[in-house]
Short mmCIF file of C-alpha atoms in Angstrom, two decimals:
data_model
loop_
_atom_site.label_atom_id
_atom_site.label_comp_id
_atom_site.label_asym_id
_atom_site.label_seq_id
_atom_site.Cartn_x
_atom_site.Cartn_y
_atom_site.Cartn_z
CA MET A 1 -0.09 -0.09 -0.05
CA GLU A 2 1.25 3.24 -1.01
CA LYS A 3 0.57 5.65 1.87
CA ASP A 4 -1.95 3.68 4.59
CA PRO A 5 -4.94 6.36 4.64
CA PHE A 6 -5.23 4.79 8.67
CA LYS A 7 -2.23 5.36 9.72
CA GLU A 8 -3.23 8.61 11.96
CA TYR A 9 -5.73 6.31 13.74
CA LEU A 10 -3.21 3.90 15.20
CA ARG A 11 -1.88 7.09 17.10
CA GLU A 12 -5.54 7.82 18.38
CA SER A 13 -6.28 8.51 22.34
CA GLU A 14 -9.68 6.96 21.76
CA PRO A 15 -8.93 3.28 21.82
CA ASP A 16 -12.20 2.56 19.84
CA LYS A 17 -10.82 4.38 16.95
CA ALA A 18 -7.49 3.50 17.46
CA HIS A 19 -8.54 -0.26 17.17
CA LYS A 20 -10.56 -0.03 13.90
CA GLY A 21 -7.69 2.19 12.75
CA TYR A 22 -5.79 -1.02 12.82
CA ALA A 23 -8.42 -3.21 11.58
CA TRP A 24 -8.67 -1.57 8.33
CA SER A 25 -5.36 -0.85 8.11
CA THR A 26 -4.47 -4.53 7.93
CA ALA A 27 -7.27 -5.29 6.13
CA ILE A 28 -6.64 -3.37 3.02
CA GLY A 29 -2.78 -3.92 3.38
CA LEU A 30 -3.34 -7.72 2.93
CA GLN A 31 -4.99 -7.09 -0.11
CA ALA A 32 -1.13 -6.48 -1.71
CA VAL A 33 -0.23 -10.26 -1.74
CA ASP A 34 -2.40 -11.04 -4.30
CA GLY A 35 -2.00 -7.59 -6.21
CA LEU A 36 -5.15 -6.23 -5.24
CA LYS A 37 -6.07 -2.77 -4.04
CA PRO A 38 -9.12 -1.38 -2.77
CA SER A 39 -11.51 1.73 -4.56
CA LYS A 40 -11.57 5.16 -3.21
CA TYR A 41 -15.19 4.29 -2.22
CA LEU A 42 -13.96 1.46 0.07
CA ILE A 43 -11.55 3.68 2.21
CA ASP A 44 -13.90 6.78 2.50
CA THR A 45 -16.71 4.27 3.54
CA ALA A 46 -13.94 2.70 5.96
CA ILE A 47 -13.13 5.97 7.52
CA GLN A 48 -17.05 6.69 8.22
CA ASN A 49 -17.01 3.43 10.00
CA ILE A 50 -13.91 4.12 12.28
CA GLU A 51 -15.52 7.91 12.85
CA GLY A 52 -18.21 5.94 14.73
CA LYS A 53 -20.77 7.26 11.85
CA ILE A 54 -21.73 3.73 10.32
CA THR A 55 -21.37 0.50 11.59
CA MET A 56 -19.43 -2.37 10.35
CA LYS A 57 -22.66 -4.04 8.80
CA GLU A 58 -23.34 -0.71 7.07
CA VAL A 59 -20.22 -0.81 5.83
CA GLN A 60 -20.87 -3.92 4.01
CA SER A 61 -24.14 -3.06 2.76
CA LEU A 62 -22.85 0.20 1.36
CA ILE A 63 -20.18 -2.02 -0.40
CA ASP A 64 -22.42 -4.78 -1.47
CA SER A 65 -25.11 -2.05 -2.99
CA TYR A 66 -22.09 -0.18 -4.74
CA TYR A 67 -20.97 -3.10 -6.98
CA GLU A 68 -25.11 -4.14 -7.33
CA GLU A 69 -26.10 -0.72 -8.75
CA ARG A 70 -22.23 0.30 -10.72
CA PRO A 71 -22.32 -0.25 -14.12
CA VAL A 72 -19.79 -3.10 -15.48
CA HIS A 73 -17.92 -0.86 -17.81
CA LEU A 74 -17.04 1.54 -15.01
CA SER A 75 -15.26 -0.88 -13.26
CA ASP A 76 -11.74 -0.21 -12.79
CA ASP A 77 -10.90 -4.03 -12.47
CA GLU A 78 -12.80 -7.07 -11.96
CA ARG A 79 -10.73 -7.82 -8.51
CA THR A 80 -11.07 -4.63 -7.19
CA GLU A 81 -14.94 -5.78 -5.83
CA GLU A 82 -13.04 -8.53 -4.20
CA ALA A 83 -10.07 -6.28 -2.60
CA ASP A 84 -13.45 -4.28 -1.65
CA LYS A 85 -15.36 -7.02 -0.04
CA VAL A 86 -12.60 -8.92 1.09
CA SER A 87 -11.39 -5.86 2.78
CA SER A 88 -14.35 -5.37 4.84
CA ARG A 89 -14.85 -8.82 6.23
CA ILE A 90 -10.92 -9.00 7.21
CA ALA A 91 -11.70 -5.60 9.11
CA GLU A 92 -14.82 -7.02 10.75
CA ILE A 93 -13.12 -10.56 12.05
CA LEU A 94 -10.31 -8.43 13.74
CA SER A 95 -12.65 -6.22 15.14
CA GLU A 96 -14.46 -9.10 16.70
CA THR A 97 -13.19 -10.88 19.89
CA ALA A 98 -14.50 -14.70 19.18
CA PHE A 99 -11.93 -17.12 18.17
CA SER A 100 -11.52 -20.72 18.33
CA PHE A 101 -7.95 -22.55 17.63
CA SER A 102 -9.25 -25.35 15.50
CA PRO A 103 -9.02 -26.07 11.66
CA ASN A 104 -12.71 -25.42 11.32
CA GLU A 105 -11.94 -21.64 12.86
CA TYR A 106 -9.52 -21.57 10.07
CA ILE A 107 -11.50 -22.63 7.40
CA SER A 108 -14.56 -20.99 8.55
CA ILE A 109 -12.08 -17.61 8.16
CA HIS A 110 -11.67 -18.61 4.39
CA ARG A 111 -15.18 -19.14 3.86
CA LYS A 112 -16.29 -15.64 5.50
CA LEU A 113 -13.89 -14.04 3.44
CA PHE A 114 -14.87 -15.24 0.06
CA ARG A 115 -18.09 -16.38 -0.15
CA GLY A 116 -19.61 -14.89 -3.28
CA ILE A 117 -16.21 -14.57 -4.85
CA TYR A 118 -14.65 -17.77 -5.18
CA LYS A 119 -16.60 -20.92 -5.50
CA HIS A 120 -14.43 -22.83 -3.45
CA ALA A 121 -14.90 -20.73 -0.61
CA GLY A 122 -14.57 -22.89 2.57
CA LYS A 123 -13.76 -26.00 0.86
CA ILE A 124 -10.19 -27.55 0.70
CA ARG A 125 -8.95 -27.95 -2.60
CA ASP A 126 -9.03 -31.56 -4.13
CA TYR A 127 -6.84 -30.89 -6.48
CA ASN A 128 -2.46 -30.07 -6.68
CA ILE A 129 -1.43 -26.84 -7.28
CA THR A 130 2.19 -24.98 -7.86
CA LYS A 131 2.80 -21.13 -8.02
CA LYS A 132 5.99 -19.78 -9.58
CA GLU A 133 7.50 -17.24 -7.14
CA TRP A 134 9.48 -14.26 -7.86
CA VAL A 135 11.41 -14.42 -4.74
CA LEU A 136 12.43 -18.21 -5.95
CA ASP A 137 13.36 -16.89 -9.28
CA GLY A 138 9.99 -18.69 -10.91
CA ALA A 139 10.76 -21.96 -9.06
CA THR A 140 7.45 -23.21 -6.46
CA VAL A 141 6.98 -24.32 -3.05
CA MET A 142 5.90 -27.74 -3.10
CA TYR A 143 2.41 -27.44 -1.46
CA GLY A 144 0.60 -30.14 0.86
CA SER A 145 -0.80 -33.17 -1.33
CA ALA A 146 -4.35 -32.46 -1.84
CA SER A 147 -5.40 -36.25 -0.57
CA GLU A 148 -3.70 -35.04 2.36
CA LEU A 149 -4.74 -31.77 2.96
CA ARG A 150 -7.29 -32.27 5.92
CA ALA A 151 -5.09 -34.95 7.87
CA THR A 152 -2.08 -32.31 7.50
CA LEU A 153 -3.80 -29.06 8.83
CA GLU A 154 -5.69 -31.11 11.97
CA TYR A 155 -1.97 -32.95 12.83
CA ASP A 156 -0.07 -29.50 12.96
CA PHE A 157 -3.00 -28.19 14.96
CA SER A 158 -2.73 -31.27 17.24
CA GLN A 159 1.14 -30.43 17.23
CA GLU A 160 0.43 -26.58 18.05
CA LYS A 161 -2.15 -27.29 20.99
CA ASP A 162 -0.07 -29.72 22.60
CA PHE A 163 3.57 -27.35 22.98
CA SER A 164 3.74 -25.23 25.81
CA TYR A 165 5.41 -21.67 25.88
CA LYS A 166 6.12 -21.90 29.67
CA GLY A 167 9.70 -21.39 30.16
CA LEU A 168 10.76 -20.18 26.51
CA SER A 169 12.79 -16.97 25.99
CA MET A 170 11.08 -14.64 23.51
CA ASP A 171 13.72 -15.78 21.11
CA GLU A 172 12.30 -19.44 21.47
CA ILE A 173 8.87 -18.33 21.16
CA ILE A 174 8.93 -16.03 17.76
CA HIS A 175 10.94 -18.78 16.44
CA HIS A 176 8.42 -21.21 17.34
CA LEU A 177 5.82 -19.27 16.01
CA ALA A 178 7.22 -18.72 12.41
CA VAL A 179 7.30 -22.76 12.46
CA PHE A 180 4.07 -23.00 12.95
CA VAL A 181 2.61 -20.08 10.88
CA SER A 182 4.88 -21.25 7.92
CA ARG A 183 4.13 -24.86 8.32
CA LEU A 184 0.23 -23.71 8.54
CA TRP A 185 0.71 -21.43 5.08
CA GLN A 186 2.50 -24.47 3.35
CA ILE A 187 -0.31 -26.94 3.40
CA HIS A 188 -1.94 -24.10 1.22
CA ILE A 189 -5.56 -26.10 1.84
CA PHE A 190 -7.48 -23.37 -0.45
CA GLY A 191 -7.14 -23.16 -4.33
CA GLU A 192 -6.82 -19.24 -3.51
CA GLY A 193 -6.75 -16.58 -0.70
CA ASN A 194 -4.31 -18.76 1.75
CA THR A 195 -2.17 -16.35 2.73
CA ARG A 196 -4.85 -13.60 3.55
CA THR A 197 -6.61 -16.70 5.58
CA THR A 198 -3.59 -17.78 7.47
CA ALA A 199 -2.77 -13.85 8.53
CA VAL A 200 -6.16 -13.23 9.56
CA PHE A 201 -6.12 -16.62 11.52
CA PHE A 202 -2.78 -15.89 12.70
CA ILE A 203 -3.59 -12.40 14.35
CA LYS A 204 -6.28 -13.52 15.92
CA TYR A 205 -4.20 -16.70 17.59
CA LEU A 206 -1.28 -14.17 18.74
CA ARG A 207 -4.14 -12.57 20.58
CA THR A 208 -4.97 -15.74 22.68
CA LEU A 209 -1.41 -15.47 23.63
CA GLY A 210 -1.20 -12.29 24.71
CA PHE A 211 0.03 -9.95 22.07
CA SER A 212 -1.68 -6.87 20.72
CA ALA A 213 0.19 -6.74 17.63
CA THR A 214 -2.26 -3.32 16.96
CA ASN A 215 0.45 -1.72 14.77
CA ASP A 216 0.93 -1.11 10.77
CA ILE A 217 3.52 -4.19 9.89
CA PHE A 218 1.20 -6.23 8.20
CA ALA A 219 -0.45 -3.27 6.30
CA GLU A 220 2.91 -2.03 4.94
CA ASN A 221 4.76 -5.15 4.36
CA ALA A 222 2.50 -8.02 3.30
CA TRP A 223 4.12 -8.65 0.50
CA TYR A 224 7.43 -9.35 2.61
CA PHE A 225 5.14 -11.97 4.78
CA ARG A 226 4.28 -13.66 2.17
CA ASN A 227 7.73 -14.22 0.60
CA ALA A 228 9.15 -14.91 3.88
CA LEU A 229 6.40 -17.44 4.40
CA VAL A 230 8.03 -18.94 0.80
CA ARG A 231 11.51 -18.60 1.92
CA ALA A 232 10.29 -20.78 5.00
CA ASN A 233 9.22 -23.70 2.32
CA TYR A 234 11.77 -23.98 -0.18
CA THR A 235 14.69 -25.95 -0.07
CA ASN A 236 17.15 -26.38 -3.57
CA LEU A 237 20.49 -28.04 -2.34
CA GLN A 238 21.98 -28.21 -5.51
CA LYS A 239 21.76 -24.18 -5.36
CA GLY A 240 22.74 -24.33 -1.76
CA ILE A 241 19.43 -22.58 -0.49
CA HIS A 242 17.99 -24.28 2.33
CA GLU A 243 14.77 -23.51 4.07
CA THR A 244 14.53 -20.75 6.79
CA THR A 245 11.94 -18.89 9.00
CA GLU A 246 14.97 -16.12 9.85
CA TYR A 247 12.81 -13.56 7.84
CA LEU A 248 10.09 -14.43 9.13
CA GLU A 249 11.23 -14.07 12.46
CA VAL A 250 12.39 -10.49 11.78
CA PHE A 251 9.00 -9.85 10.44
CA LEU A 252 7.64 -11.00 13.82
CA ARG A 253 9.96 -9.26 16.02
CA ASN A 254 8.47 -6.16 14.45
CA LEU A 255 4.96 -7.05 15.03
CA LEU A 256 5.17 -8.41 18.49
CA LEU A 257 8.32 -6.52 19.96
CA ASN A 258 7.65 -3.32 17.76
CA GLU A 259 11.60 -3.42 16.73
CA LYS A 260 12.79 -1.52 13.73
CA ASN A 261 14.32 -4.39 11.12
CA GLU A 262 14.48 -3.17 8.10
CA LEU A 263 12.13 -5.37 5.74
CA HIS A 264 13.12 -5.54 2.22
CA ASN A 265 11.87 -7.68 -0.35
CA ARG A 266 15.12 -7.40 -2.18
CA ASN A 267 16.75 -9.60 0.99
CA LEU A 268 14.72 -12.90 0.55
CA HIS A 269 15.26 -13.34 -3.33
CA ILE A 270 17.37 -16.40 -3.23
CA SER A 271 19.65 -15.02 -6.46
CA GLY A 272 21.39 -13.00 -3.94
CA LEU A 273 21.82 -10.23 -6.79
CA LEU A 274 19.29 -8.08 -5.70
CA ASN A 275 20.98 -7.66 -2.43
CA GLU A 276 22.86 -4.60 -3.31
CA GLU A 277 21.40 -1.31 -3.04
CA LYS A 278 21.04 -0.55 -6.54
CA VAL A 279 20.70 -2.43 -9.86
CA ASP A 280 21.40 -2.31 -13.06
CA ILE A 281 18.49 -2.14 -15.64
CA GLY A 282 19.10 -0.55 -18.97
CA ASP A 283 21.51 2.31 -18.77
CA SER A 284 20.35 3.92 -15.45
CA LYS A 285 20.43 2.68 -11.74
CA VAL A 286 17.39 2.41 -10.09
CA ASP A 287 16.60 2.18 -6.50
CA ILE A 288 14.06 -1.19 -6.48
CA GLU A 289 12.43 -0.23 -2.94
CA ASN A 290 11.55 3.83 -3.58
CA GLU A 291 11.52 4.95 -7.04
CA LYS A 292 8.55 5.64 -8.87
CA VAL A 293 8.82 5.51 -12.59
CA ASP A 294 6.91 6.35 -15.88
CA ILE A 295 6.91 3.43 -17.93
CA GLN A 296 6.50 5.19 -20.94
CA ASP A 297 10.44 6.51 -20.59
CA LYS A 298 12.03 4.63 -17.87
CA LYS A 299 12.66 1.16 -16.56
CA VAL A 300 11.06 -0.46 -13.83
CA ASP A 301 12.17 -3.85 -12.03
CA ILE A 302 9.68 -6.83 -11.32
CA GLU A 303 10.07 -6.95 -7.78
CA SER A 304 8.20 -2.97 -7.72
CA VAL A 305 5.51 -4.03 -9.74
CA LEU A 306 4.86 -7.46 -7.70
CA SER A 307 5.03 -6.11 -4.23
CA GLY A 308 2.75 -2.81 -5.53
CA LYS A 309 5.75 -0.15 -4.26
CA GLY A 310 7.45 1.95 -6.60
CA SER A 311 5.30 1.73 -9.55
CA ASP A 312 3.55 3.87 -11.80
CA PHE A 313 1.01 0.86 -13.45
CA SER A 314 -2.45 1.16 -12.92
CA VAL A 315 -4.26 -1.54 -10.87
CA LYS A 316 -5.53 -3.09 -13.74
CA THR A 317 -2.08 -3.37 -15.51
CA THR A 318 -0.19 -4.78 -11.93
CA ILE A 319 -2.73 -7.79 -11.68
CA HIS A 320 -2.34 -8.14 -15.30
CA ILE A 321 1.58 -8.79 -15.01
CA HIS A 322 1.10 -10.88 -11.36
CA ARG A 323 -1.02 -13.44 -13.43
CA LEU A 324 1.33 -13.14 -16.22
CA PHE A 325 4.23 -14.09 -14.17
CA GLU A 326 2.50 -16.81 -11.96
CA ARG A 327 1.93 -18.64 -14.93
CA PHE A 328 4.90 -17.80 -17.06
CA GLY A 329 7.62 -17.03 -14.36
CA PHE A 330 11.19 -16.08 -15.60
CA ASP A 331 11.60 -18.95 -17.95
CA GLU A 332 8.20 -19.61 -19.80
CA VAL A 333 8.15 -18.03 -23.49
CA PHE A 334 4.73 -16.67 -24.56
CA GLY A 335 3.24 -14.38 -27.23
CA ARG A 336 -0.02 -12.27 -27.79
CA SER A 337 -2.75 -14.98 -27.84
CA ALA A 338 -1.41 -16.67 -24.79
CA VAL A 339 -1.93 -13.27 -23.05
CA MET A 340 -5.61 -12.91 -24.78
CA GLU A 341 -6.64 -16.65 -23.30
CA LEU A 342 -5.31 -15.84 -19.69
CA LEU A 343 -6.43 -12.25 -18.96
CA GLU A 344 -9.25 -12.73 -21.54
CA LEU A 345 -8.23 -9.40 -23.55
CA LYS A 346 -8.78 -8.31 -27.17
CA GLY A 347 -6.01 -8.55 -29.50
CA SER A 348 -5.37 -4.99 -29.29
CA GLY A 349 -5.41 -5.07 -25.57
CA ALA A 350 -2.84 -7.30 -25.31
CA SER A 351 -0.95 -6.17 -27.88
CA LYS A 352 -0.85 -2.45 -25.84
CA LEU A 353 0.06 -4.77 -22.60
CA LEU A 354 2.91 -6.09 -24.17
CA SER A 355 4.53 -3.41 -25.73
CA ASN A 356 4.36 -1.27 -22.79
CA LEU A 357 5.99 -3.95 -20.63
CA VAL A 358 8.52 -4.33 -23.32
CA LYS A 359 9.19 -0.44 -22.91
CA ALA A 360 9.25 -0.89 -19.03
CA ASP A 361 11.83 -3.60 -19.39
CA ILE A 362 9.56 -6.31 -17.32
CA ILE A 363 9.43 -8.80 -20.36
CA GLU A 364 11.99 -8.95 -23.21
CA PRO A 365 11.57 -10.57 -27.01
CA VAL A 366 13.01 -13.64 -27.56
CA SER A 367 14.25 -15.13 -30.88
CA GLY A 368 14.09 -18.66 -31.98
CA HIS A 369 10.39 -19.32 -30.74
CA GLY A 370 8.89 -17.45 -33.53
CA LYS A 371 7.64 -13.40 -34.24
CA GLY A 372 6.18 -11.72 -31.04
CA ARG A 373 7.85 -14.05 -28.40
CA TYR A 374 8.19 -12.85 -24.60
CA LYS A 375 9.74 -13.65 -21.61
CA PHE A 376 9.70 -11.96 -18.21
CA LYS A 377 13.33 -10.12 -17.82
CA LYS A 378 15.39 -11.02 -14.72
#
């Protein structure tokens, strides 16, 4: 999220406003893990809720009416509705005190967040999945097998229920929490929405352990959180890469202890090439964390786009890039017809998108595969 419109409320002297501000800040920030951004209407409506002018139920009613009455051709993007509705539902869940540490609660949160959005809301997937990850240079985490998801989920919950935190140092507690949440996420029991569901459940669980976690860490670093989960579940011995919770632990130290450790996505990339402060792109140097670019005359790196930072791409274009990268990664070659099919674009729209991404140095033409073929540029 480029600027948190609710940050001022985190410092409110009125506890109710501060609590609501945190809930909304986190809810909207978490949409970044799937490349989503809420509408201005949602933000304005949320502020009315924080100010006590309308209830959470009224917020959701207004959002539902907004999309029922809004002509389809006026919609900025088909997934803006998802961002708005899921944000309001996350804010509602985080505002509630009720919670049960169980697999059913975890599944119930997914159902509440995505009802009417995904057909599989609250349902365990019955197929295997892979997702190409930028932080893994296009490789994928090995997610749980479809045939064993429920059993694996119940086992992890039983292990955590039987675990005792008594006598542990804070470092040991944070390490254990990192292991628990990374394993829960790695199961990936749903077809979509796993990271948002896991984050909401985890925040609620942390409260039962006595942590308030009412700051803006999730709101401002949702993409880092997801990348840290990825790194906690990926091993490639040939490349000397081992799964590690170190990045999650740094995130949790900021979340739970209010430390100020820097959280940079480039530090998580397995190549190590992005650990430098600057990277060469074309003929110029670009700061991959902060630089804003005009795609017509400057270059932009893939991390900036996928993290939602440092890019002037529209919401629609950003989501298109997310989908293309998830499908093709760094290694696979694709052309206009594949873009048309995947993104449901007309030929002219696909051609314009490809042209803009080439200008921005996000993709590059490749030879040896026929005319008009491209791949993501590392």
